C-alpha cells in the first residue's frame, strides 16, 4: 500500500519554511519594533503570522490537492521598515486591515486585478528596488566600527553563494545567532507558549495612503502575481480568486494580533512544487501541507524566535537583513532597467522611493510610483513635428 507521507514531503515542506524564516524574520521583528510593539506584541506578531500561514497552507493544499504555500510579504515588510515609524501602532494595525480590504476587493474583481497587473514590470521593479536599496546599503554602514564581523559575513556570503547557495541563509542565520550570543552575554531564552496581544486599530487617511495602499500594491505585484505565475509554470491551475479572498479575510482577522500580510509564496513555494518534493505531481500538495505544519510549530515557538532576534545587535540585524535581500534587489534592478523606453521613469521611481521621505504624510514609495507612472505618460506624448 502506498504511504500517505514520504520523507521528501517532510524535507521539502520544512526547507520552504526555514528558507522563508531565515531570510525575513529579522525584518519582520524590526518592523514590529519600529511600529512601537513591545516584546510581548512582537511575539504576538510572529504567532499570528505563523498561525495564519500554517492554517492557509494546510487548508488550501488539502482542498485543492495542489501545493499552495502562503507567506508573509518580505517586500512588504521591507517597505514597512522604512515607513512605520511615521505612524502610531494603532494606525499601522488599521492600515493592515485596510490593506486586507483592498486585497479582498481586488480578488473579487478581475478588472481591478488586471489594472494592477498592467503596471509596467520596470516600474514595479524600480519601486521594489527603491524599497530594498537602503536595507542592502546598511550591510556596509557598520564596517568602520565592526570590520571583522562585517567582513566575516561578507566572506560567508560570497563563499556560500558559490558552493552552498541552497543553505546559505540558514548558515548566515546560524552565524548571526552565534554572533549575538558572543556580543550579548546576558541573553536568556524564554520558552513559553505565546500569548496573543490585541491592538485595537485606528483608521486615518494618512495611514491608508502612506501605508495600506503601497503595502497592498507591493504585495500584489511582488508576491501574489509571481505566486500565480509559479503555479502555472509548474502546471497547476487552481482558481486563485477564492484563495486570495480567503487570505485577505485571514489578514483582516489576524491584523490586530500582528498579521500584517498573507499572500501566495513564490520562491519558497517552488520548493514544494518540483520533483524533489515528489515524482508524482498529484502528491506534491503534501509537501505544502508539511510546510503548514512547520509554520504552526514556528508559531508555537514564537517566544524563542523573538528572544533570539530581539537581542541581536543592530550590526547583525543590518547584515542579516541586507544579505537576505541582496538577490531580490539584484533581480529588481535588472528588471527595472530591462526596457529601454521605461528606464528614465524607472530611475526616477527608484531614487524617489529610496530617498525615504514623507511629504503630506505620504511616504516616498507612493510618490515614487506616482512620479514614475506620470513620467511614463508624459514620455508617451508624441512630440509635434517641427515645420521647415
mmCIF file of C-alpha atoms in Angstrom, residues 236-369:
data_model
loop_
_atom_site.group_PDB
_atom_site.id
_atom_site.type_symbol
_atom_site.label_atom_id
_atom_site.label_comp_id
_atom_site.label_asym_id
_atom_site.label_seq_id
_atom_site.Cartn_x
_atom_site.Cartn_y
_atom_site.Cartn_z
ATOM 1 C CA UNK A 236 -1.051 23.834 -11.536
ATOM 2 C CA UNK A 237 -4.123 25.918 -12.276
ATOM 3 C CA UNK A 238 -6.201 26.398 -9.125
ATOM 4 C CA UNK A 239 -8.899 29.057 -9.010
ATOM 5 C CA UNK A 240 -6.882 31.794 -7.315
ATOM 6 C CA UNK A 241 -9.803 34.107 -6.601
ATOM 7 C CA UNK A 242 -11.129 32.179 -3.564
ATOM 8 C CA UNK A 243 -7.560 31.589 -2.348
ATOM 9 C CA UNK A 244 -6.687 35.292 -2.477
ATOM 10 C CA UNK A 245 -10.053 36.180 -0.936
ATOM 11 C CA UNK A 246 -9.541 33.770 1.961
ATOM 12 C CA UNK A 247 -6.034 35.113 2.610
ATOM 13 C CA UNK A 248 -7.399 38.661 2.705
ATOM 14 C CA UNK A 249 -10.025 37.601 5.255
ATOM 15 C CA UNK A 250 -7.377 35.856 7.384
ATOM 16 C CA UNK A 251 -5.270 39.015 7.247
ATOM 17 C CA UNK A 252 -8.208 41.159 8.325
ATOM 18 C CA UNK A 253 -8.910 38.863 11.271
ATOM 19 C CA UNK A 254 -5.306 38.482 12.437
ATOM 20 C CA UNK A 255 -4.083 42.036 11.735
ATOM 21 C CA UNK A 256 -4.902 43.266 15.298
ATOM 22 C CA UNK A 257 -2.605 40.496 16.571
ATOM 23 C CA UNK A 258 0.189 41.427 14.153
ATOM 24 C CA UNK A 259 -0.662 39.537 10.947
ATOM 25 C CA UNK A 260 0.343 42.364 8.614
ATOM 26 C CA UNK A 261 0.148 40.419 5.308
ATOM 27 C CA UNK A 262 -0.650 36.982 3.942
ATOM 28 C CA UNK A 263 -0.021 36.170 0.305
ATOM 29 C CA UNK A 264 0.989 33.453 -2.117
ATOM 30 C CA UNK A 265 4.616 32.442 -1.752
ATOM 31 C CA UNK A 266 6.785 32.453 -4.843
ATOM 32 C CA UNK A 267 10.367 31.231 -4.325
ATOM 33 C CA UNK A 268 9.654 29.069 -1.278
ATOM 34 C CA UNK A 269 6.534 27.664 -2.963
ATOM 35 C CA UNK A 270 8.680 26.309 -5.787
ATOM 36 C CA UNK A 271 10.444 24.060 -3.261
ATOM 37 C CA UNK A 272 7.164 22.200 -2.783
ATOM 38 C CA UNK A 273 6.291 22.028 -6.485
ATOM 39 C CA UNK A 274 9.337 20.368 -8.032
ATOM 40 C CA UNK A 275 10.353 16.740 -8.413
ATOM 41 C CA UNK A 276 12.349 16.913 -5.195
ATOM 42 C CA UNK A 277 9.040 17.086 -3.344
ATOM 43 C CA UNK A 278 7.576 14.064 -5.164
ATOM 44 C CA UNK A 279 7.974 12.434 -8.565
ATOM 45 C CA UNK A 280 4.188 12.222 -8.700
ATOM 46 C CA UNK A 281 2.869 15.706 -9.430
ATOM 47 C CA UNK A 282 -0.513 14.909 -7.881
ATOM 48 C CA UNK A 283 1.106 14.145 -4.494
ATOM 49 C CA UNK A 284 3.159 17.313 -4.071
ATOM 50 C CA UNK A 285 0.387 19.046 -2.162
ATOM 51 C CA UNK A 286 1.508 17.002 0.845
ATOM 52 C CA UNK A 287 4.809 18.903 0.886
ATOM 53 C CA UNK A 288 2.855 22.167 1.114
ATOM 54 C CA UNK A 289 0.801 20.688 3.959
ATOM 55 C CA UNK A 290 4.027 19.843 5.782
ATOM 56 C CA UNK A 291 5.057 23.472 5.305
ATOM 57 C CA UNK A 292 1.788 24.395 7.002
ATOM 58 C CA UNK A 293 2.592 22.150 9.964
ATOM 59 C CA UNK A 294 6.100 23.643 10.174
ATOM 60 C CA UNK A 295 4.579 27.145 10.197
ATOM 61 C CA UNK A 296 2.329 26.144 13.128
ATOM 62 C CA UNK A 297 5.370 24.823 15.007
ATOM 63 C CA UNK A 298 7.156 28.131 14.403
ATOM 64 C CA UNK A 299 4.067 29.954 15.701
ATOM 65 C CA UNK A 300 4.207 27.917 18.905
ATOM 66 C CA UNK A 301 7.930 28.745 19.229
ATOM 67 C CA UNK A 302 7.422 32.480 18.678
ATOM 68 C CA UNK A 303 8.776 33.398 22.125
ATOM 69 C CA UNK A 304 12.082 31.613 21.445
ATOM 70 C CA UNK A 305 12.394 33.184 17.981
ATOM 71 C CA UNK A 306 11.737 36.667 19.356
ATOM 72 C CA UNK A 307 14.209 36.207 22.233
ATOM 73 C CA UNK A 308 16.930 35.294 19.742
ATOM 74 C CA UNK A 309 16.262 38.093 17.282
ATOM 75 C CA UNK A 310 15.308 40.965 19.599
ATOM 76 C CA UNK A 311 18.643 40.513 21.361
ATOM 77 C CA UNK A 312 20.562 40.799 18.098
ATOM 78 C CA UNK A 313 22.791 43.880 17.902
ATOM 79 C CA UNK A 314 21.883 46.326 15.129
ATOM 80 C CA UNK A 315 25.002 45.469 13.168
ATOM 81 C CA UNK A 316 23.910 41.821 12.976
ATOM 82 C CA UNK A 317 20.361 42.816 12.007
ATOM 83 C CA UNK A 318 21.712 45.045 9.242
ATOM 84 C CA UNK A 319 23.940 42.270 7.897
ATOM 85 C CA UNK A 320 21.330 39.516 8.012
ATOM 86 C CA UNK A 321 18.523 41.605 6.504
ATOM 87 C CA UNK A 322 20.689 43.198 3.831
ATOM 88 C CA UNK A 323 22.322 39.976 2.670
ATOM 89 C CA UNK A 324 18.984 38.157 2.681
ATOM 90 C CA UNK A 325 17.509 40.742 0.300
ATOM 91 C CA UNK A 326 20.564 41.224 -1.909
ATOM 92 C CA UNK A 327 19.474 38.725 -4.571
ATOM 93 C CA UNK A 328 15.988 40.227 -4.644
ATOM 94 C CA UNK A 329 17.487 43.705 -5.085
ATOM 95 C CA UNK A 330 19.683 42.447 -7.921
ATOM 96 C CA UNK A 331 16.720 40.952 -9.770
ATOM 97 C CA UNK A 332 14.671 44.119 -9.244
ATOM 98 C CA UNK A 333 17.480 46.330 -10.584
ATOM 99 C CA UNK A 334 17.887 44.170 -13.683
ATOM 100 C CA UNK A 335 14.159 44.186 -14.397
ATOM 101 C CA UNK A 336 13.657 47.903 -13.805
ATOM 102 C CA UNK A 337 16.307 48.786 -16.421
ATOM 103 C CA UNK A 338 15.444 45.995 -18.841
ATOM 104 C CA UNK A 339 13.046 48.010 -21.042
ATOM 105 C CA UNK A 340 14.859 50.912 -22.686
ATOM 106 C CA UNK A 341 11.854 53.213 -23.080
ATOM 107 C CA UNK A 342 10.978 52.844 -19.381
ATOM 108 C CA UNK A 343 14.466 53.461 -17.944
ATOM 109 C CA UNK A 344 14.003 57.173 -17.262
ATOM 110 C CA UNK A 345 10.736 56.681 -15.383
ATOM 111 C CA UNK A 346 12.094 53.621 -13.570
ATOM 112 C CA UNK A 347 15.180 55.530 -12.425
ATOM 113 C CA UNK A 348 13.036 58.353 -11.016
ATOM 114 C CA UNK A 349 10.811 55.798 -9.259
ATOM 115 C CA UNK A 350 13.833 54.052 -7.739
ATOM 116 C CA UNK A 351 15.520 57.237 -6.498
ATOM 117 C CA UNK A 352 12.347 58.802 -5.141
ATOM 118 C CA UNK A 353 11.379 55.615 -3.303
ATOM 119 C CA UNK A 354 14.876 55.042 -1.896
ATOM 120 C CA UNK A 355 15.007 58.619 -0.533
ATOM 121 C CA UNK A 356 12.726 57.540 2.319
ATOM 122 C CA UNK A 357 10.980 60.883 2.842
ATOM 123 C CA UNK A 358 7.398 61.674 3.821
ATOM 124 C CA UNK A 359 5.548 64.553 2.143
ATOM 125 C CA UNK A 360 1.997 65.479 3.168
ATOM 126 C CA UNK A 361 2.057 62.305 5.320
ATOM 127 C CA UNK A 362 2.549 60.242 2.148
ATOM 128 C CA UNK A 363 5.618 58.008 2.041
ATOM 129 C CA UNK A 364 8.250 58.174 -0.673
ATOM 130 C CA UNK A 365 7.174 54.788 -2.086
ATOM 131 C CA UNK A 366 3.803 56.247 -3.078
ATOM 132 C CA UNK A 367 5.392 59.361 -4.576
ATOM 133 C CA UNK A 368 7.924 57.212 -6.415
ATOM 134 C CA UNK A 369 5.221 55.070 -8.006
#
